[in-house]
mmCIF file of C-alpha atoms and ligand atoms in Angstrom:
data_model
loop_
_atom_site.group_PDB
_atom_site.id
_atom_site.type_symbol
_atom_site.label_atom_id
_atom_site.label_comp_id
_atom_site.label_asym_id
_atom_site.label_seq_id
_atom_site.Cartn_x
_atom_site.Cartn_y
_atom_site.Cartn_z
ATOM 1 C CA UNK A 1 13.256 69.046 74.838
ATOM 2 C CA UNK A 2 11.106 66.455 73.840
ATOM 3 C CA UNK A 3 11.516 64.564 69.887
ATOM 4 C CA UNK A 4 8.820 65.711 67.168
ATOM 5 C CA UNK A 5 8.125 62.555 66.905
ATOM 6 C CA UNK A 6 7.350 61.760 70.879
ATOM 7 C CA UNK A 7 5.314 64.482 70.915
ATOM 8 C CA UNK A 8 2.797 63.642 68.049
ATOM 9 C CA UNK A 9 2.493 60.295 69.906
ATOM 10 C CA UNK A 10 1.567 61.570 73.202
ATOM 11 C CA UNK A 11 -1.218 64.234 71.646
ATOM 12 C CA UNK A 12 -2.446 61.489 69.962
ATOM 13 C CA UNK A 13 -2.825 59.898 73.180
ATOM 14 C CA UNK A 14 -4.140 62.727 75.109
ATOM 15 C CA UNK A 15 -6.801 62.070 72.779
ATOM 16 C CA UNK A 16 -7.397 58.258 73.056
ATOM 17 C CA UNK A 17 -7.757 59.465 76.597
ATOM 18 C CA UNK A 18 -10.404 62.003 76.260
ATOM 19 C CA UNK A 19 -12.152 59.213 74.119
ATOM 20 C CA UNK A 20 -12.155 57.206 76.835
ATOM 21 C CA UNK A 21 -13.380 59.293 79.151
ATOM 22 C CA UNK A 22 -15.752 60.122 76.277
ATOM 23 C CA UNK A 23 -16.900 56.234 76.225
ATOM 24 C CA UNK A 24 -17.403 55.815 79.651
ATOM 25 C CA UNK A 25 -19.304 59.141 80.068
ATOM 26 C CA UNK A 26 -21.445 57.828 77.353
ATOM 27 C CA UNK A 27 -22.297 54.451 78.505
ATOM 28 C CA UNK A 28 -22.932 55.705 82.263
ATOM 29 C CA UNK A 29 -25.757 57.516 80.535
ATOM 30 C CA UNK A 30 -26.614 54.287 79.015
ATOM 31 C CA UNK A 31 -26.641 52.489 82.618
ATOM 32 C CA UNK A 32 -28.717 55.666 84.045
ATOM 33 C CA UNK A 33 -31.414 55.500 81.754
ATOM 34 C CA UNK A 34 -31.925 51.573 82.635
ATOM 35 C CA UNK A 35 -32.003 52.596 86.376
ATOM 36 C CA UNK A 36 -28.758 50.840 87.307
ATOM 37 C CA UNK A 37 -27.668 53.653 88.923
ATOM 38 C CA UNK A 38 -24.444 51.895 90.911
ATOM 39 C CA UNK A 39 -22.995 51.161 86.960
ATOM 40 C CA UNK A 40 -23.941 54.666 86.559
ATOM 41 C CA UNK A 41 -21.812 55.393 89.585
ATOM 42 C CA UNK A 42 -18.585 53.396 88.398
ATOM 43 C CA UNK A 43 -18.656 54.546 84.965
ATOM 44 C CA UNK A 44 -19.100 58.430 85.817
ATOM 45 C CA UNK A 45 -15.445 57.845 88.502
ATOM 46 C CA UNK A 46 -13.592 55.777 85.599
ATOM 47 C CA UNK A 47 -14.411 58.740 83.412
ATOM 48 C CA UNK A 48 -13.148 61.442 85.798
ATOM 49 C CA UNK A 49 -10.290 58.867 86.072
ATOM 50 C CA UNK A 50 -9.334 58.922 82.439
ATOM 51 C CA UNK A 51 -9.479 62.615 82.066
ATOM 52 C CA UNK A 52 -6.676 62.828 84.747
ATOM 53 C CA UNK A 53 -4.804 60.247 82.646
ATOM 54 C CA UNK A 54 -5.386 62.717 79.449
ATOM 55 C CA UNK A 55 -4.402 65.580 82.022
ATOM 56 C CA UNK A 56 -1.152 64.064 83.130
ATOM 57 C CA UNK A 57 0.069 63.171 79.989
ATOM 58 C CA UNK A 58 -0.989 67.033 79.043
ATOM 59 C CA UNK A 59 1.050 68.393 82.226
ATOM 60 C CA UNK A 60 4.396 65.779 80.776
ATOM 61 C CA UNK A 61 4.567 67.265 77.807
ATOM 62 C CA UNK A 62 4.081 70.680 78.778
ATOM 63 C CA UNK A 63 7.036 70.084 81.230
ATOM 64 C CA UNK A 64 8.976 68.355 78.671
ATOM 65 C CA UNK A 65 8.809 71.575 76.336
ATOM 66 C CA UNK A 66 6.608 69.986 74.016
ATOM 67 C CA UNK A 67 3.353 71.777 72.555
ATOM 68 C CA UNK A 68 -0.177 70.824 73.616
ATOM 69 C CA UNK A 69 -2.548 70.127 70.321
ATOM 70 C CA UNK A 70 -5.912 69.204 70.952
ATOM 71 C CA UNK A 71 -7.505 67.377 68.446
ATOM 72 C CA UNK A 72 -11.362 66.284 67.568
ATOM 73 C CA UNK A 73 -12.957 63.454 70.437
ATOM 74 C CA UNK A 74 -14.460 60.183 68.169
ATOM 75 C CA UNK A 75 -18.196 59.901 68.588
ATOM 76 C CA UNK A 76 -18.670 57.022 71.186
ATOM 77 C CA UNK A 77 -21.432 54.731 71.154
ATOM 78 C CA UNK A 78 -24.319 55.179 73.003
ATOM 79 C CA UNK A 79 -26.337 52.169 73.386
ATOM 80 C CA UNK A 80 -25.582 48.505 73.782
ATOM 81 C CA UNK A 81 -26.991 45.049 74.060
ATOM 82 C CA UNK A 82 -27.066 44.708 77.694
ATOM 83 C CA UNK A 83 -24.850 45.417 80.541
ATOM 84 C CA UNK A 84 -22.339 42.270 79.661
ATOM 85 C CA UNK A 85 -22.007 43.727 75.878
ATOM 86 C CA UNK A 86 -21.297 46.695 77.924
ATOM 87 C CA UNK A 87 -18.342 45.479 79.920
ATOM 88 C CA UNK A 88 -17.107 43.794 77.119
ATOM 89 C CA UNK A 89 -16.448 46.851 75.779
ATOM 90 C CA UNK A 90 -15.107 48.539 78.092
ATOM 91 C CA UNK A 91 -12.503 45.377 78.554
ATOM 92 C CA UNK A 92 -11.993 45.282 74.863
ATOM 93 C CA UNK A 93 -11.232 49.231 74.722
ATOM 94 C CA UNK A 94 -8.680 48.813 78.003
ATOM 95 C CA UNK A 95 -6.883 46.261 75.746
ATOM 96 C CA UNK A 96 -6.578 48.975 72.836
ATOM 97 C CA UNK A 97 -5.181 51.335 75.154
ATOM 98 C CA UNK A 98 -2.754 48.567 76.512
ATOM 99 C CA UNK A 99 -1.436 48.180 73.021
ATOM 100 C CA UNK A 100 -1.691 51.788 72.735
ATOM 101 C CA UNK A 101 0.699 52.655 75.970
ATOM 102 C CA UNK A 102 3.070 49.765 74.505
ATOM 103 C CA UNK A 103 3.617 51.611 71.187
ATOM 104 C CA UNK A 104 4.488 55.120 73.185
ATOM 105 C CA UNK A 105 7.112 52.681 75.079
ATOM 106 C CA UNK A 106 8.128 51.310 72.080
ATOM 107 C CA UNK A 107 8.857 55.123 70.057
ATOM 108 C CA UNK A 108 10.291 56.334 73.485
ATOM 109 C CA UNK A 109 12.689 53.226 73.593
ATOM 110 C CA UNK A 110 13.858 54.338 69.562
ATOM 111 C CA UNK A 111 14.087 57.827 70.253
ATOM 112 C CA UNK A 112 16.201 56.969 73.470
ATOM 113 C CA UNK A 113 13.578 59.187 75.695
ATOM 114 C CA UNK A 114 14.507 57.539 78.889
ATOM 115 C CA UNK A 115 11.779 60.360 80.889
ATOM 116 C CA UNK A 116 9.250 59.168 78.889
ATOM 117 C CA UNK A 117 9.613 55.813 79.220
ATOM 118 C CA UNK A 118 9.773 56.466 82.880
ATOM 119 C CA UNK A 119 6.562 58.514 82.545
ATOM 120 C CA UNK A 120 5.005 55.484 81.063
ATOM 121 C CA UNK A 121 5.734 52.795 83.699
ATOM 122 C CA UNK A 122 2.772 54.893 85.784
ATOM 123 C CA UNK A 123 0.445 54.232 82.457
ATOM 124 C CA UNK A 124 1.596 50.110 82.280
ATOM 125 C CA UNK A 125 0.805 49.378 86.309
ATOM 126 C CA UNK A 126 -2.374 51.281 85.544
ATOM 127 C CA UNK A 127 -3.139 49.583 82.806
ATOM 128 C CA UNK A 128 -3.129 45.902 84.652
ATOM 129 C CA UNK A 129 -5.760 47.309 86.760
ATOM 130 C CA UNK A 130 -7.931 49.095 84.913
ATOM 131 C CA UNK A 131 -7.726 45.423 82.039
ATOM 132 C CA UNK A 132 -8.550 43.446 85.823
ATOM 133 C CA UNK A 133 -11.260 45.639 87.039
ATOM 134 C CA UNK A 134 -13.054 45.291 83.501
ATOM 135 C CA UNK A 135 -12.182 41.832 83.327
ATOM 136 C CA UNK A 136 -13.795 40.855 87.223
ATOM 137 C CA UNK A 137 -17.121 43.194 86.045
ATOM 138 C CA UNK A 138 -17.776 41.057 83.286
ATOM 139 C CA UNK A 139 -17.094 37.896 84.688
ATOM 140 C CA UNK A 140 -19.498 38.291 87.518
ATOM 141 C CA UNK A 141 -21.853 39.777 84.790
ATOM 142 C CA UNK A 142 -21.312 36.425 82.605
ATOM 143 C CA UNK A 143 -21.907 34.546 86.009
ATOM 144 C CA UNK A 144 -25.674 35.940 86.896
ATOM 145 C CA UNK A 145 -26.477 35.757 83.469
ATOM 146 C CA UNK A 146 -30.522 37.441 83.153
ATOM 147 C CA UNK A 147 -30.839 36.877 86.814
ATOM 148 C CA UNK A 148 -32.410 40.427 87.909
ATOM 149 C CA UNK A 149 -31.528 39.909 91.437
ATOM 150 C CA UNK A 150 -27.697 39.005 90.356
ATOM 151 C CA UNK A 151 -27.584 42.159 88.383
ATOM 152 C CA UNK A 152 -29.158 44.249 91.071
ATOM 153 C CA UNK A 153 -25.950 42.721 94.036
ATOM 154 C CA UNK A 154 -23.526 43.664 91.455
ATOM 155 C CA UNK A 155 -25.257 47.334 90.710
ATOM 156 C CA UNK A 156 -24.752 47.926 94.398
ATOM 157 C CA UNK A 157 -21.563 46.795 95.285
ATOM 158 C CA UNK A 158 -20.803 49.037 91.878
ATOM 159 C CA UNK A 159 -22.283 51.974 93.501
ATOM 160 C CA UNK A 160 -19.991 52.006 96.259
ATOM 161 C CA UNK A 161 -16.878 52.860 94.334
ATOM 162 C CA UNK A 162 -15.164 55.907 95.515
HETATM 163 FE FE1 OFO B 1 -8.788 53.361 80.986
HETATM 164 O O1 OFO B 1 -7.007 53.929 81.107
HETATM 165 FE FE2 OFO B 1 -6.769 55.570 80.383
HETATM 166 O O2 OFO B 1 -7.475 55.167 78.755
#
């Protein structure tokens, strides 16, 4: 049986991962309505992507004999500067929810919870990624600058994500 206290943590962070499946849904609308469909593309599978990381954690606790409370999803933004102000985001929010995955490790390690902190270790490796996909968008972003054609390569190598 999971601790009280473990399982307040990870319902709050089924829904920091709704929000950020939330976000991204949100700001592939954004990319869609500028016709950069292939940012479109990448933003619509990192949303289905975070709404299996809010349905694993779901499944855990579930398992673990915990209950399941859904709460209210934050309003995300829906418009930004330009496509780098985008990213930036989107590698500023991935840091959050590396600090976020920390803390859970952190309350597991108190409450002794060695499944949990188990469960985590999936949620740290992912993390790495998803901080050094964000981080290799924006630096390519940051290297074309207002160059249309730039933009345009990196919309369509974008596009290609499965
Ligand atoms: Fe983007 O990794 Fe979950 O939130």
């Amino acid at each position: 049986m999971i601790s009280p206290k473990m399982e307040e943590a990870l319902n709050n962070q089924i829904n920091e991962e709704f929000y950020s499946a939330y976000l991204y849904f949100s700001m592939a609308g954004y990319f869609a309505e500028k016709n950069l469909l292939g940012f479109s593309h990448w933003l619509i599978v990192q949303y289905h992507e975070e709404l299996a990381h809010a349905e694993k954690i779901y499944k855990y606790l579930i398992e673990r004999g915990g209950k399941v409370k859904l709460m209210a999803i934050k309003q995300p933004d829906s418009s930004w500067e330009n496509p780098k102000e985008a990213f930036g985001a989107v590698l500023n929010h991935e840091k959050y929810i590396t600090g976020k995955i920390n803390e859970l490790v952190e309350i597991a390690e108190a409450e002794k919870d060695r499944a949990t902190i188990a469960m985590l270790q999936w949620y740290i490796n992912e993390q790495v990624e998803e901080e050094a996909k964000a981080q290799e968008i924006l630096a390519k972003l940051e290297m074309v600058g207002d160059h249309a054609a730039g933009l345009l390569m990196i919309d369509r190598e974008l596009g290609q994500r499965k």
